[in-house]
mmCIF file of C-alpha atoms in Angstrom:
data_model
loop_
_atom_site.group_PDB
_atom_site.id
_atom_site.type_symbol
_atom_site.label_atom_id
_atom_site.label_comp_id
_atom_site.label_asym_id
_atom_site.label_seq_id
_atom_site.Cartn_x
_atom_site.Cartn_y
_atom_site.Cartn_z
ATOM 1 C CA SER A 1 109.166 106.380 162.010
ATOM 2 C CA THR A 2 107.539 107.455 158.746
ATOM 3 C CA SER A 3 103.800 107.665 158.355
ATOM 4 C CA ALA A 4 101.991 106.937 155.149
ATOM 5 C CA SER A 5 100.228 109.844 153.538
ATOM 6 C CA THR A 6 96.474 109.726 153.981
ATOM 7 C CA LYS A 7 95.778 112.153 151.126
ATOM 8 C CA GLN A 8 93.220 110.925 148.639
ATOM 9 C CA VAL A 9 94.466 111.150 145.046
ATOM 10 C CA LYS A 10 91.716 111.555 142.473
ATOM 11 C CA PRO A 11 92.115 109.300 139.460
ATOM 12 C CA VAL A 12 92.880 111.184 136.244
ATOM 13 C CA GLN A 13 89.980 111.108 133.813
ATOM 14 C CA MET A 14 91.185 109.354 130.668
ATOM 15 C CA ALA A 15 89.810 109.720 127.139
ATOM 16 C CA GLU A 16 88.576 106.707 125.209
ATOM 17 C CA VAL A 17 90.415 105.130 122.313
ATOM 18 C CA LYS A 18 88.131 106.080 119.422
ATOM 19 C CA ASP A 19 87.939 106.905 115.732
ATOM 20 C CA LEU A 20 89.907 110.143 115.339
ATOM 21 C CA ILE A 21 87.929 111.482 112.351
ATOM 22 C CA SER A 22 86.624 114.397 114.433
ATOM 23 C CA LEU A 23 90.217 115.467 115.214
ATOM 24 C CA ILE A 24 91.508 115.504 111.614
ATOM 25 C CA ASP A 25 92.163 118.965 110.189
ATOM 26 C CA PHE A 26 90.795 118.504 106.676
ATOM 27 C CA ARG A 27 92.425 121.762 105.509
ATOM 28 C CA GLY A 28 95.778 120.085 106.120
ATOM 29 C CA LEU A 29 94.844 116.855 104.343
ATOM 30 C CA GLU A 30 96.845 116.186 101.191
ATOM 31 C CA CYS A 31 98.001 113.293 99.081
ATOM 32 C CA LEU A 32 100.818 113.297 96.552
ATOM 33 C CA ASN A 33 100.116 111.348 93.341
ATOM 34 C CA GLU A 34 96.351 111.173 93.908
ATOM 35 C CA GLU A 35 94.100 110.943 90.862
ATOM 36 C CA SER A 36 92.172 114.223 90.581
ATOM 37 C CA GLY A 37 88.757 112.497 90.478
ATOM 38 C CA HIS A 38 89.636 110.243 93.426
ATOM 39 C CA PRO A 39 91.271 112.401 96.144
ATOM 40 C CA VAL A 40 92.315 111.312 99.643
ATOM 41 C CA SER A 41 89.224 112.958 101.172
ATOM 42 C CA HIS A 42 87.146 110.194 99.555
ATOM 43 C CA ALA A 43 88.842 107.612 101.799
ATOM 44 C CA ILE A 44 88.681 109.623 105.024
ATOM 45 C CA GLN A 45 85.683 111.974 105.135
ATOM 46 C CA GLU A 46 82.234 110.631 105.891
ATOM 47 C CA PRO A 47 79.883 109.808 104.246
ATOM 48 C CA MET A 48 82.192 109.315 101.229
ATOM 49 C CA SER A 49 84.441 106.799 103.013
ATOM 50 C CA LEU A 50 81.367 104.650 103.668
ATOM 51 C CA ASP A 51 80.440 104.491 99.957
ATOM 52 C CA ASP A 52 82.240 101.697 98.090
ATOM 53 C CA ASN A 53 81.856 103.595 94.781
ATOM 54 C CA VAL A 54 84.004 106.468 96.107
ATOM 55 C CA PHE A 55 87.706 105.937 96.830
ATOM 56 C CA LEU A 56 91.274 107.272 96.802
ATOM 57 C CA ALA A 57 93.293 106.237 93.738
ATOM 58 C CA SER A 58 96.898 106.835 92.748
ATOM 59 C CA ASP A 59 97.568 108.635 89.479
ATOM 60 C CA CYS A 60 100.881 108.022 87.656
ATOM 61 C CA ASP A 61 102.041 104.876 89.464
ATOM 62 C CA GLN A 62 101.174 102.782 92.523
ATOM 63 C CA GLN A 63 102.783 105.101 95.098
ATOM 64 C CA LEU A 64 100.854 107.438 97.400
ATOM 65 C CA LEU A 65 102.110 109.848 100.049
ATOM 66 C CA ILE A 66 99.265 110.871 102.363
ATOM 67 C CA ASN A 67 99.741 113.748 104.823
ATOM 68 C CA ILE A 68 97.291 114.120 107.698
ATOM 69 C CA ARG A 69 97.231 116.952 110.220
ATOM 70 C CA PHE A 70 95.330 116.645 113.482
ATOM 71 C CA GLN A 71 93.586 119.585 115.180
ATOM 72 C CA GLN A 72 95.399 118.721 118.395
ATOM 73 C CA THR A 73 98.175 116.378 119.478
ATOM 74 C CA VAL A 74 96.952 112.772 119.566
ATOM 75 C CA LYS A 75 98.114 109.376 120.729
ATOM 76 C CA LEU A 76 97.673 107.095 117.740
ATOM 77 C CA HIS A 77 96.786 103.545 118.700
ATOM 78 C CA SER A 78 95.759 101.753 115.509
ATOM 79 C CA ILE A 79 94.876 102.157 111.862
ATOM 80 C CA SER A 80 92.418 100.580 109.452
ATOM 81 C CA VAL A 81 92.723 100.410 105.659
ATOM 82 C CA LYS A 82 89.968 99.032 103.465
ATOM 83 C CA ALA A 83 90.351 98.255 99.771
ATOM 84 C CA LEU A 84 87.813 96.136 97.898
ATOM 85 C CA SER A 85 90.098 95.276 94.983
ATOM 86 C CA PRO A 86 92.866 92.918 96.211
ATOM 87 C CA GLU A 87 95.176 93.571 93.250
ATOM 88 C CA ASN A 88 95.014 97.350 93.877
ATOM 89 C CA ALA A 89 95.219 97.110 97.685
ATOM 90 C CA PRO A 90 98.305 98.515 99.443
ATOM 91 C CA LYS A 91 100.830 95.893 100.626
ATOM 92 C CA SER A 92 102.201 98.043 103.413
ATOM 93 C CA LEU A 93 102.124 101.500 104.954
ATOM 94 C CA LYS A 94 105.232 103.304 106.146
ATOM 95 C CA LEU A 95 104.261 105.783 108.869
ATOM 96 C CA PHE A 96 106.170 108.976 109.682
ATOM 97 C CA ILE A 97 105.392 111.018 112.810
ATOM 98 C CA ASN A 98 105.452 114.832 112.556
ATOM 99 C CA PRO A 99 107.465 114.903 109.297
ATOM 100 C CA ILE A 100 108.591 118.191 107.762
ATOM 101 C CA ASN A 101 108.282 118.474 103.968
ATOM 102 C CA ILE A 102 108.646 114.768 103.257
ATOM 103 C CA GLY A 103 108.622 113.732 99.611
ATOM 104 C CA PHE A 104 108.653 110.396 97.801
ATOM 105 C CA ASP A 105 112.473 110.144 97.822
ATOM 106 C CA GLU A 106 112.692 110.681 101.595
ATOM 107 C CA ALA A 107 109.742 108.364 102.265
ATOM 108 C CA GLU A 108 111.393 105.558 100.290
ATOM 109 C CA ALA A 109 114.861 106.071 101.790
ATOM 110 C CA GLN A 110 113.966 106.663 105.453
ATOM 111 C CA GLY A 111 112.784 104.046 107.929
ATOM 112 C CA GLY A 112 109.780 105.847 109.407
ATOM 113 C CA ALA A 113 108.321 105.231 112.857
ATOM 114 C CA GLN A 114 106.699 101.948 111.781
ATOM 115 C CA THR A 115 106.001 99.940 108.657
ATOM 116 C CA VAL A 116 102.643 98.164 108.774
ATOM 117 C CA ASP A 117 102.479 95.084 106.554
ATOM 118 C CA LEU A 118 98.918 94.383 105.476
ATOM 119 C CA SER A 119 97.506 91.020 104.408
ATOM 120 C CA PRO A 120 94.947 90.939 101.571
ATOM 121 C CA GLU A 121 92.378 89.733 104.131
ATOM 122 C CA GLN A 122 93.052 92.633 106.514
ATOM 123 C CA VAL A 123 92.621 95.166 103.719
ATOM 124 C CA LEU A 124 89.493 93.531 102.305
ATOM 125 C CA GLU A 125 87.872 93.529 105.783
ATOM 126 C CA GLY A 126 89.224 96.928 106.830
ATOM 127 C CA ALA A 127 90.670 95.239 109.928
ATOM 128 C CA VAL A 128 91.939 97.456 112.742
ATOM 129 C CA VAL A 129 95.714 96.982 112.992
ATOM 130 C CA PRO A 130 97.445 98.000 116.267
ATOM 131 C CA LEU A 131 100.483 100.256 116.037
ATOM 132 C CA LYS A 132 103.551 100.370 118.306
ATOM 133 C CA PHE A 133 101.603 102.649 120.637
ATOM 134 C CA VAL A 134 104.670 103.790 122.567
ATOM 135 C CA LYS A 135 106.052 105.408 119.388
ATOM 136 C CA PHE A 136 102.840 107.297 118.606
ATOM 137 C CA GLN A 137 102.358 109.240 121.859
ATOM 138 C CA SER A 138 102.623 112.765 120.458
ATOM 139 C CA VAL A 139 101.352 112.969 116.877
ATOM 140 C CA ASN A 140 100.482 116.324 115.295
ATOM 141 C CA THR A 141 100.935 115.242 111.690
ATOM 142 C CA LEU A 142 101.244 111.832 110.099
ATOM 143 C CA ALA A 143 102.664 110.940 106.706
ATOM 144 C CA ILE A 144 101.701 107.585 105.218
ATOM 145 C CA PHE A 145 103.780 106.209 102.362
ATOM 146 C CA VAL A 146 102.258 103.490 100.182
ATOM 147 C CA GLY A 147 105.063 102.036 98.090
ATOM 148 C CA GLY A 148 103.214 99.311 96.231
ATOM 149 C CA ASN A 149 100.154 97.127 95.914
ATOM 150 C CA TYR A 150 99.389 93.418 95.720
ATOM 151 C CA GLY A 151 98.801 93.230 91.975
ATOM 152 C CA ASP A 152 101.887 95.286 91.089
ATOM 153 C CA SER A 153 99.329 97.403 89.246
ATOM 154 C CA ASP A 154 99.899 101.049 88.266
ATOM 155 C CA LYS A 155 96.939 102.072 90.418
ATOM 156 C CA THR A 156 96.625 101.752 94.196
ATOM 157 C CA ILE A 157 93.074 102.110 95.522
ATOM 158 C CA ILE A 158 91.971 102.749 99.124
ATOM 159 C CA HIS A 159 88.251 102.853 99.947
ATOM 160 C CA SER A 160 88.565 103.760 103.615
ATOM 161 C CA LEU A 161 91.369 104.943 105.886
ATOM 162 C CA ARG A 162 90.667 105.185 109.637
ATOM 163 C CA PHE A 163 92.754 106.226 112.619
ATOM 164 C CA TYR A 164 92.095 105.213 116.226
ATOM 165 C CA GLY A 165 93.496 106.791 119.363
ATOM 166 C CA CYS A 166 92.737 109.708 121.641
ATOM 167 C CA PRO A 167 93.807 113.251 122.454
ATOM 168 C CA ARG A 168 97.240 113.224 124.110
ATOM 169 C CA ASP A 169 95.688 114.801 127.207
ATOM 170 C CA GLY A 170 94.149 111.488 128.222
ATOM 171 C CA CYS A 171 93.924 107.981 126.857
ATOM 172 C CA ASP A 172 92.639 104.887 128.629
ATOM 173 C CA MET A 173 93.929 101.640 127.107
ATOM 174 C CA LYS A 174 91.077 99.559 128.526
ATOM 175 C CA ASP A 175 88.878 101.266 125.929
ATOM 176 C CA TRP A 176 90.943 99.569 123.194
ATOM 177 C CA GLU A 177 88.794 96.452 123.630
ATOM 178 C CA LYS A 178 85.750 98.454 122.448
ATOM 179 C CA VAL A 179 87.573 99.560 119.289
ATOM 180 C CA LYS A 180 88.888 96.063 118.634
ATOM 181 C CA LYS A 181 85.405 94.576 118.879
ATOM 182 C CA SER A 182 83.706 97.263 116.772
ATOM 183 C CA GLY A 183 86.485 97.395 114.143
#
């Protein structure tokens, strides 16, 4: 006969799903086709991202290619994009996990890990949009391709860009409810 093990197993301490701003490596933050007076840092770094008069804007056309590096490997759960001008708001985001030297041609041609279609309402509110969490379990760098905007305007504008998740070392999905309610 077999006896059941009586060993007590301690539960693993899990990290909360939270805003990942503290884990972004701002030295590795870049955006291709950003207007020099309106860089990507305006949409991500606080307190600038909280000021509606400060924003990220595209330069030559409506496309943006944003590259974000995290200080450690993260599990990315959701994303939030806020743009106060509907005609300049991004229609969708194509996300690439741990890309190497991705440019506009590759971003347009390749499928990416996920394409997030955004409604004008979601962008105006800065709604938190869940990602296919299973695909974003080991993210060191993230490239975000914005191919167009709602007004087919030459300028895409993003007031705030937020990432939610946790360090890969521990992530408790029950904490997602807190993010969903606060977002």
